[in-house]
PDB file of C-alpha atoms in Angstrom:
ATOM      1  CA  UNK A   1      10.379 -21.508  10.230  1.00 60.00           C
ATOM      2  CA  UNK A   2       8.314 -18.065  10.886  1.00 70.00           C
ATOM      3  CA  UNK A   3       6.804 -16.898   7.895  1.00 94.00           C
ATOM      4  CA  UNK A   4       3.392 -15.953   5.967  1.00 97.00           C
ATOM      5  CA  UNK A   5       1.656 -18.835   3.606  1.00 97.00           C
ATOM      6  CA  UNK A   6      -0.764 -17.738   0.964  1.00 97.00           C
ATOM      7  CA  UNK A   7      -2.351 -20.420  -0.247  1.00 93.00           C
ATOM      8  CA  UNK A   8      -2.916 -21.031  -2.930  1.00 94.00           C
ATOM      9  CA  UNK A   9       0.077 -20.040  -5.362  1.00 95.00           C
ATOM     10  CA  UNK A  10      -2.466 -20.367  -8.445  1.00 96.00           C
ATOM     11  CA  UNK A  11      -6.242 -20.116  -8.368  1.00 96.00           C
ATOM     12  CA  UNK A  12      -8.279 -20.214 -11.430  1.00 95.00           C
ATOM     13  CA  UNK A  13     -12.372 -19.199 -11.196  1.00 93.00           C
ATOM     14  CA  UNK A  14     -15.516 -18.339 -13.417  1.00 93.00           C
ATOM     15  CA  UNK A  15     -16.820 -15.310 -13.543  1.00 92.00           C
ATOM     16  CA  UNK A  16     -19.757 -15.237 -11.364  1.00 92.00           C
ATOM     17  CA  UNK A  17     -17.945 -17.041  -8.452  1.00 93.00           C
ATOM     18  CA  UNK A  18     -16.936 -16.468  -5.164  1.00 95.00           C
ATOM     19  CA  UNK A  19     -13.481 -17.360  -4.080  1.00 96.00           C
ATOM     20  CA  UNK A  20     -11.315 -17.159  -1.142  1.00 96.00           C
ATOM     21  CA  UNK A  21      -7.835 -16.376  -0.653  1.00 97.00           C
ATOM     22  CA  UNK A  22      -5.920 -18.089   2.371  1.00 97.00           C
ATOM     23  CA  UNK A  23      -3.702 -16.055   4.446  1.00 98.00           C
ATOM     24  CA  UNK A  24      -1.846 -17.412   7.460  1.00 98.00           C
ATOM     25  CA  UNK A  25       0.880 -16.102   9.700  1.00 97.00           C
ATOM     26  CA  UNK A  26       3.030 -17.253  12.440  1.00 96.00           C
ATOM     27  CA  UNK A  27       5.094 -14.671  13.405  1.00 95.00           C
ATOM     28  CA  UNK A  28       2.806 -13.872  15.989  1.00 95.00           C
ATOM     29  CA  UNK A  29       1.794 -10.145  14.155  1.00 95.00           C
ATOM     30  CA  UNK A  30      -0.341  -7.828  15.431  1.00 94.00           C
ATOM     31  CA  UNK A  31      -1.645  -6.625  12.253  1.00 95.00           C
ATOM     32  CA  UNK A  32      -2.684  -8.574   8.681  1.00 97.00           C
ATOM     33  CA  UNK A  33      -2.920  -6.380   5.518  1.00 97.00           C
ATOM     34  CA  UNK A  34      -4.100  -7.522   1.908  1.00 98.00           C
ATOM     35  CA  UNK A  35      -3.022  -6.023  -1.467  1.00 97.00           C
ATOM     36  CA  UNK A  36      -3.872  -6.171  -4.900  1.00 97.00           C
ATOM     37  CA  UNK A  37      -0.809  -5.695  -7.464  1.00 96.00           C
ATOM     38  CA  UNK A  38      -1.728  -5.145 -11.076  1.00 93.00           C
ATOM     39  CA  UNK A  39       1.055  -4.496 -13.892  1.00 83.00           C
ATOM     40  CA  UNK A  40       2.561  -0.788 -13.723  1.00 75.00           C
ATOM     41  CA  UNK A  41       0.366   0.338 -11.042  1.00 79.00           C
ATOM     42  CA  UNK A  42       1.853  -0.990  -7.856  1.00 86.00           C
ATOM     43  CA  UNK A  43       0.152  -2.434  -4.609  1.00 93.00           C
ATOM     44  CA  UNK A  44      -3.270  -1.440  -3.383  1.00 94.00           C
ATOM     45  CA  UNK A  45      -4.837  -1.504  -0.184  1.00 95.00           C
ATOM     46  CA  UNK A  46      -7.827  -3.330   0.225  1.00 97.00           C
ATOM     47  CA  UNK A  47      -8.123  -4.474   3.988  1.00 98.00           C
ATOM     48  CA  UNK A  48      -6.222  -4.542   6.811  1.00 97.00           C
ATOM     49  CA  UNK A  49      -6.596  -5.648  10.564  1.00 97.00           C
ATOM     50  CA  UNK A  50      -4.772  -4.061  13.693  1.00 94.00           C
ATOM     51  CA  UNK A  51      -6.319  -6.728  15.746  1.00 94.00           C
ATOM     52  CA  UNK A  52      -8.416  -9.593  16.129  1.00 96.00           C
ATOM     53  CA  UNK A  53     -12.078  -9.242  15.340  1.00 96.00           C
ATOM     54  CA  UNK A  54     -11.400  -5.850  13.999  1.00 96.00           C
ATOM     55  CA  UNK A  55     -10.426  -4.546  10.247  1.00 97.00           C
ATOM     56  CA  UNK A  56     -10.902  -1.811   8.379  1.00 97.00           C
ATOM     57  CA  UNK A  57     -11.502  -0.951   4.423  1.00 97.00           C
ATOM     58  CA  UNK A  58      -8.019   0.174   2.227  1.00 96.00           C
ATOM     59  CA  UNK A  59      -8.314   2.170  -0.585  1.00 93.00           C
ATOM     60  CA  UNK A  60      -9.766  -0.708  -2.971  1.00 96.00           C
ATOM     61  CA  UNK A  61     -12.425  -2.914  -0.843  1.00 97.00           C
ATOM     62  CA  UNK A  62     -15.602  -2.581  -3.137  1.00 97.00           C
ATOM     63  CA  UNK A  63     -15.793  -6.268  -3.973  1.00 97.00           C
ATOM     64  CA  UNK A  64     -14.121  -7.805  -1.146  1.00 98.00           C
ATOM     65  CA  UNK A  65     -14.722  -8.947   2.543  1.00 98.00           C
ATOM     66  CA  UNK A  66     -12.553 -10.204   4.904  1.00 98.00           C
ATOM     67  CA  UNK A  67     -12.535 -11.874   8.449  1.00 98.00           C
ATOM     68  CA  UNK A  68     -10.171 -11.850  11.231  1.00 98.00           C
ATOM     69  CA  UNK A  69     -11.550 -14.375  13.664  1.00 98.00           C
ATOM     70  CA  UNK A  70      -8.018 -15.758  14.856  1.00 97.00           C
ATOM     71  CA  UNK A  71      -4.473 -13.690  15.067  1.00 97.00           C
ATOM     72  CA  UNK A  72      -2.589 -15.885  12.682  1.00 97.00           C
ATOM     73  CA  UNK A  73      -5.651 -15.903   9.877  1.00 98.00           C
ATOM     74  CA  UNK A  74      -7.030 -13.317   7.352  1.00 98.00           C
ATOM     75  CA  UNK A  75      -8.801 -15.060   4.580  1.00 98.00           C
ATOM     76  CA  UNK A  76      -9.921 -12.682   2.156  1.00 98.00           C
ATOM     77  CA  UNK A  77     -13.233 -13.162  -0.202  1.00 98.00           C
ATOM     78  CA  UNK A  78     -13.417 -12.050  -3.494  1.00 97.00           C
ATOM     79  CA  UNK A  79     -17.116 -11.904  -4.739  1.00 95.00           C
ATOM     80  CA  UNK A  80     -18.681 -11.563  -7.784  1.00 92.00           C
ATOM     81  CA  UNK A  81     -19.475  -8.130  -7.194  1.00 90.00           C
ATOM     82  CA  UNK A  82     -15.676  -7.436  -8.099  1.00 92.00           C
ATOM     83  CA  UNK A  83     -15.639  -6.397 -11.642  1.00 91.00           C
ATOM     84  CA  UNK A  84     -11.885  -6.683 -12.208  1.00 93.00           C
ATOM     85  CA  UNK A  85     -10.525  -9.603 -10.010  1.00 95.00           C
ATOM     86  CA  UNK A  86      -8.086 -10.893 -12.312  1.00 96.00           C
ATOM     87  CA  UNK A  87      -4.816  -9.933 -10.162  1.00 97.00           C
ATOM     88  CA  UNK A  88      -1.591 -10.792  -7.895  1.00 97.00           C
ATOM     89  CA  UNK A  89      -3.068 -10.587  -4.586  1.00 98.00           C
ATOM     90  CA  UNK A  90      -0.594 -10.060  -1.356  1.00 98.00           C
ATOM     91  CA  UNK A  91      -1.358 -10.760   2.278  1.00 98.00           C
ATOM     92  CA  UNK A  92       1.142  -8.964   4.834  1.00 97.00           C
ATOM     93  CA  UNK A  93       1.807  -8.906   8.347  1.00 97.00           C
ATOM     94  CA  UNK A  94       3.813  -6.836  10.767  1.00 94.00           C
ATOM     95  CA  UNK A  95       4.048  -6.166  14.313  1.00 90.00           C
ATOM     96  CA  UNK A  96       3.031  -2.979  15.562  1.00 79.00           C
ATOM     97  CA  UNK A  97       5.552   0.362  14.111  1.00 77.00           C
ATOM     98  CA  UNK A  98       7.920  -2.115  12.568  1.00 86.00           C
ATOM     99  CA  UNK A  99       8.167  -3.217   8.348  1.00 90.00           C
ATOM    100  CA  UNK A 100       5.439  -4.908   6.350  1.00 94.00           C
ATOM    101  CA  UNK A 101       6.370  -8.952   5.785  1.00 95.00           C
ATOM    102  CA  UNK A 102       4.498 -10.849   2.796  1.00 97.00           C
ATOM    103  CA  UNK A 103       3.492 -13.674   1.527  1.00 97.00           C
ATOM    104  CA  UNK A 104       4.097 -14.521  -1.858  1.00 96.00           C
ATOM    105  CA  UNK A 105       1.221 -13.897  -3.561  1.00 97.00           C
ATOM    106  CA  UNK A 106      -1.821 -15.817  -5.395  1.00 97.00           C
ATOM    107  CA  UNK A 107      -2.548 -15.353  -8.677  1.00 97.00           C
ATOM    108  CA  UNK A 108      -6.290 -15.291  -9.376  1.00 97.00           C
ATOM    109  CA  UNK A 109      -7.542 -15.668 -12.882  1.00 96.00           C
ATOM    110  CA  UNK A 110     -11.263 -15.100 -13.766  1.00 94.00           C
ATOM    111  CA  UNK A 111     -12.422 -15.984 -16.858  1.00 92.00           C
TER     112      UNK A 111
ATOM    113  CA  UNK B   1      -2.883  13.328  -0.161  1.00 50.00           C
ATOM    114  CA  UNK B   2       0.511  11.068   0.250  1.00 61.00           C
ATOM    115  CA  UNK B   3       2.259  10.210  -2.904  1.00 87.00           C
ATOM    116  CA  UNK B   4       5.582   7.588  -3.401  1.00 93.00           C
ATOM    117  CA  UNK B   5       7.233   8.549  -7.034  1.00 94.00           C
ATOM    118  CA  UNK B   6       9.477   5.895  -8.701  1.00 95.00           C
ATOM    119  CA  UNK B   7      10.630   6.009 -12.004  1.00 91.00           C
ATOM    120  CA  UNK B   8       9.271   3.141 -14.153  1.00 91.00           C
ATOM    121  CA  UNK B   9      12.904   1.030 -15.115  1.00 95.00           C
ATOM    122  CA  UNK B  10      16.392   1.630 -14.696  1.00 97.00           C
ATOM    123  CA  UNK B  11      18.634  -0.357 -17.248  1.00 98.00           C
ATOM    124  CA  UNK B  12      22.503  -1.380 -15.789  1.00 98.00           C
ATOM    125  CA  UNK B  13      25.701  -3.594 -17.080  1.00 97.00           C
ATOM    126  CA  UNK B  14      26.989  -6.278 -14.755  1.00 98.00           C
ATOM    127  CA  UNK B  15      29.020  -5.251 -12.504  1.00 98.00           C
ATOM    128  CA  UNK B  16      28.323  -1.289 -12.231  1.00 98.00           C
ATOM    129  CA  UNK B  17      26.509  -0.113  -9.482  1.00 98.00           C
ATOM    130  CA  UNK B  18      22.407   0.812  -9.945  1.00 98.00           C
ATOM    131  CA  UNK B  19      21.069   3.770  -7.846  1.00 98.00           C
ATOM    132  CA  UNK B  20      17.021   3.999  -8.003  1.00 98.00           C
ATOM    133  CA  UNK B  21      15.598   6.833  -6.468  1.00 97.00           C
ATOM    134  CA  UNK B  22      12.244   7.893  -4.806  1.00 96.00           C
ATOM    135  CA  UNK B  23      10.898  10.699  -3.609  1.00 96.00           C
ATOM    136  CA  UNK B  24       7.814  11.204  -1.164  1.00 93.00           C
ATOM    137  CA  UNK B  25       5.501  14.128   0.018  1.00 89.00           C
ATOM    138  CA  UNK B  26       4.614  13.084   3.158  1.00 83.00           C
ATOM    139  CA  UNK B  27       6.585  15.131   5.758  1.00 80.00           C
ATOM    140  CA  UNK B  28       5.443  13.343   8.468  1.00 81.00           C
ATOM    141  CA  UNK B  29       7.071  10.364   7.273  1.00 79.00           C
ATOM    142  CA  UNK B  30       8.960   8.464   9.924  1.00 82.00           C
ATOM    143  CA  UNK B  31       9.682   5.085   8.281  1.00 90.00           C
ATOM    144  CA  UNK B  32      11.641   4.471   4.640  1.00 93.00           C
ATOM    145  CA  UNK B  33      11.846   1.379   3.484  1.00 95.00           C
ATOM    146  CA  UNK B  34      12.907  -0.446   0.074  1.00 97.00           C
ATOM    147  CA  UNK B  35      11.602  -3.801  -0.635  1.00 98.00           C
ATOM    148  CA  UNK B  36      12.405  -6.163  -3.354  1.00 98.00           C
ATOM    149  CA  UNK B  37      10.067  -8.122  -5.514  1.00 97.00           C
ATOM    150  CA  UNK B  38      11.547 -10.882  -8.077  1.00 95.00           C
ATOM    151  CA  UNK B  39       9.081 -12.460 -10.603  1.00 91.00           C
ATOM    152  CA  UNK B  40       5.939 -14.077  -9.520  1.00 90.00           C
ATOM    153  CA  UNK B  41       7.206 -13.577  -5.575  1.00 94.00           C
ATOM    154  CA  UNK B  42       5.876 -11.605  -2.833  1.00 95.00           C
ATOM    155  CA  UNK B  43       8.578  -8.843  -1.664  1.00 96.00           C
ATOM    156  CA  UNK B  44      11.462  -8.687   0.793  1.00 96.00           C
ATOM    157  CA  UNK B  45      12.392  -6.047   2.858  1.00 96.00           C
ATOM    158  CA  UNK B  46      15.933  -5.679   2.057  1.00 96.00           C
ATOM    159  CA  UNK B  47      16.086  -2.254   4.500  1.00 95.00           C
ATOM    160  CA  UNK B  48      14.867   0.535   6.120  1.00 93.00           C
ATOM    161  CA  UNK B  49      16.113   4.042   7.299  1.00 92.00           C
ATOM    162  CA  UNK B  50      14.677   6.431   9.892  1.00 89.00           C
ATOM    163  CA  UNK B  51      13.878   9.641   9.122  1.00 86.00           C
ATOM    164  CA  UNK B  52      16.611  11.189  11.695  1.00 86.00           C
ATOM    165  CA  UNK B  53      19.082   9.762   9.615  1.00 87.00           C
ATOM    166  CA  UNK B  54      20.925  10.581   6.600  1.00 91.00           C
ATOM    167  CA  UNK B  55      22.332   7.304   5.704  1.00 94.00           C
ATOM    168  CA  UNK B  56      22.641   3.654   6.078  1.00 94.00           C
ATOM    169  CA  UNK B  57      24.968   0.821   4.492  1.00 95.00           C
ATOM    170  CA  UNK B  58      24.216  -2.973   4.511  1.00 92.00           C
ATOM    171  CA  UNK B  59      26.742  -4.716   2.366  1.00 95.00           C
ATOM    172  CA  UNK B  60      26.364  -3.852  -1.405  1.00 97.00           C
ATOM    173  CA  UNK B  61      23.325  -1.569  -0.128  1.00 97.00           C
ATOM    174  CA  UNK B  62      23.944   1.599   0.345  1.00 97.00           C
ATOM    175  CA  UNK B  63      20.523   3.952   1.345  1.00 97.00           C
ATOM    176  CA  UNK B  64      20.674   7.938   1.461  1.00 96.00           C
ATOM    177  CA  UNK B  65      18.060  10.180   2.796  1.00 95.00           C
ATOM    178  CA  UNK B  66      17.991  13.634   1.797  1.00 93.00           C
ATOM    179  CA  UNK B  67      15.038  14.923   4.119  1.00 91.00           C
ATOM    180  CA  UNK B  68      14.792  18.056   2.892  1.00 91.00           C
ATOM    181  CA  UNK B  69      13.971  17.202  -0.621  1.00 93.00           C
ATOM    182  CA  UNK B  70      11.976  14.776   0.478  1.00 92.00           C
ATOM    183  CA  UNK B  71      14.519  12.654  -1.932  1.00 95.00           C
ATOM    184  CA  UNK B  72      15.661   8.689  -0.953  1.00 95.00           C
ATOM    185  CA  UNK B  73      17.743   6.595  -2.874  1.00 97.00           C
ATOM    186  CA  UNK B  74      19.105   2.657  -2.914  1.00 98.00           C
ATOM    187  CA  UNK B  75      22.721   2.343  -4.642  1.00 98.00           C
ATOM    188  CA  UNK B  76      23.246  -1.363  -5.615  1.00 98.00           C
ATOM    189  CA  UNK B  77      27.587  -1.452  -5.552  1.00 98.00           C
ATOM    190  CA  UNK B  78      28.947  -4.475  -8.313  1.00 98.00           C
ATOM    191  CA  UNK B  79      25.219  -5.383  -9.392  1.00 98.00           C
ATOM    192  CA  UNK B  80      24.804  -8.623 -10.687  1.00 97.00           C
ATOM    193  CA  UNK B  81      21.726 -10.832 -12.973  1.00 96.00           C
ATOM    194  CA  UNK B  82      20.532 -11.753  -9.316  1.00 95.00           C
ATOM    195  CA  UNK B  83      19.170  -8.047  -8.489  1.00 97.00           C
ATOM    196  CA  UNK B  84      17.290  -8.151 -11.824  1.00 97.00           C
ATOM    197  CA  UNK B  85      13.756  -7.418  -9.997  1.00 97.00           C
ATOM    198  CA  UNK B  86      11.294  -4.527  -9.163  1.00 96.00           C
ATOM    199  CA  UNK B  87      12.214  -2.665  -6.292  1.00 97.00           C
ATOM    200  CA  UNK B  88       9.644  -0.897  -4.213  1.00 97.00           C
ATOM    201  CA  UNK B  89       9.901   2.362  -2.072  1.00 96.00           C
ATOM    202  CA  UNK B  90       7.778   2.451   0.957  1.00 94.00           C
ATOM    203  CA  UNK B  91       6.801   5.212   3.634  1.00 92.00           C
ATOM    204  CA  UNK B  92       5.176   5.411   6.586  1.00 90.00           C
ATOM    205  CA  UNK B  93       4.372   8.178   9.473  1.00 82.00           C
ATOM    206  CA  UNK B  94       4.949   6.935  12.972  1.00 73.00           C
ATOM    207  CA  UNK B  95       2.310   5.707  14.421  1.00 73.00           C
ATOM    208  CA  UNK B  96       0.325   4.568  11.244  1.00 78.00           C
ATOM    209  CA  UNK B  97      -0.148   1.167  10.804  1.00 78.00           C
ATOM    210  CA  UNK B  98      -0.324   1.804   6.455  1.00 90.00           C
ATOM    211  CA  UNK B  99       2.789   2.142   4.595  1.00 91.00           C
ATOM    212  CA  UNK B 100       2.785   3.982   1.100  1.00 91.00           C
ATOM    213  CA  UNK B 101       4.342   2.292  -1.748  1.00 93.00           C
ATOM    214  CA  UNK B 102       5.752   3.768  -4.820  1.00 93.00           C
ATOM    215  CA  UNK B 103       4.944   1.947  -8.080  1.00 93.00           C
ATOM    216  CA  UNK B 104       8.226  -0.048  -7.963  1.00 95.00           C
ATOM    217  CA  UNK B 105      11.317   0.073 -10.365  1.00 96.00           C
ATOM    218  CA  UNK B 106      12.310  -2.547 -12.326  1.00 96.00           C
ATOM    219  CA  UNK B 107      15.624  -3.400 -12.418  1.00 98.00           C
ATOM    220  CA  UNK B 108      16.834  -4.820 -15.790  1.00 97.00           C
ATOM    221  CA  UNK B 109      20.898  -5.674 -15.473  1.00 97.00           C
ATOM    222  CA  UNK B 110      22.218  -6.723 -18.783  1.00 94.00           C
ATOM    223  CA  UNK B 111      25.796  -8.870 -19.076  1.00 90.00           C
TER     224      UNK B 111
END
């Protein structure tokens, strides 16, 4: 089956720590986006990639890096310097002028 | 700047039909999408509508575009516990990679 896997479903950090978010896709998709979803306020852009070795900041990427070294993979980073990471994050793909697909989700909790 | 308005919740009985409505600034926008989200998932693209069109109907989806107004809507026909969710309303300009979301709707159907 095609699909996106975010891996994984639950993550659980200290403050202070580094952490990375898994994204893979094989659908074969062009591009690879990342969200943030926090209650009553939607999703929020905080990479994307059109293409391989490229990507570009969203609206939210203070506190975040992100690598695109192979088409199917866009791990995200979430570093210390984020100062609210507790969050639903999102990965999405989609080919090129067609509809976002997602994962579904991690949930990151930094205490 | 582009802007996606939802209202926050939309209440329904079993069985009646739910209509949740968006409206977008953007008149550029090429691409309309609604996407649904259940608890703790990622979302689903349950459909899409071009912008030359004024309507589209998938089963008990029904999607109207009113282009002038800038005004789109998703009519749920004999809604049932199983659309209880938050629904998202999504544009995008051809050509751009980046959708805009709306802060999602959440559906609450009641027996």
């Amino acid at each position: 089956d095609g699909g996106i896997t975010q891996s994984p479903k639950y993550l659980f950090r200290k403050e202070g720590q580094n952490v990375t978010l898994s994204c893979e896709q094989n659908l074969n998709h062009d591009a690879m986006y990342w969200y943030r979803q926090d209650p009553g306020q939607g999703l929020r852009l905080i990479y994307y990639s059109q293409i391989v070795n490229d990507f570009q900041k969203g609206d939210i990427a203070e506190g975040y890096s992100v690598s695109r070294e192979k088409k199917e993979s866009f791990p995200l980073t979430v570093t210390s310097a984020q100062k609210n990471p507790t969050a639903f994050y999102l990965c999405a793909s989609s080919p090129q002028d067609s509809p976002l697909h997602f994962g579904n989700g991690t949930r990151l909790t930094v205490t | 700047g582009e802007d996606v308005e939802q209202s926050l919740f939309l209440s329904v009985r079993e069985g009646d039909s739910s209509v949740i409505n968006c409206t977008y600034t953007d008149s550029s926008s090429t691409y309309l999408y609604w996407y649904k989200q259940e608890p703790g998932a990622g979302l689903q693209l349950l459909t899409y509508i071009f912008s030359n069109m004024d309507m589209k109907q998938d089963q008990r989806l029904t999607v109207l575009l009113n282009k002038k107004d800038k005004h789109l809507s998703l009519r749920i026909a004999d809604t049932q516990t199983g659309d209880s969710a938050i629904y998202f309303c999504a544009e995008r300009a051809g050509g751009s990679y980046i959708p805009t979301f709306g802060r999602g709707t959440s559906l609450i159907v009641h027996p």
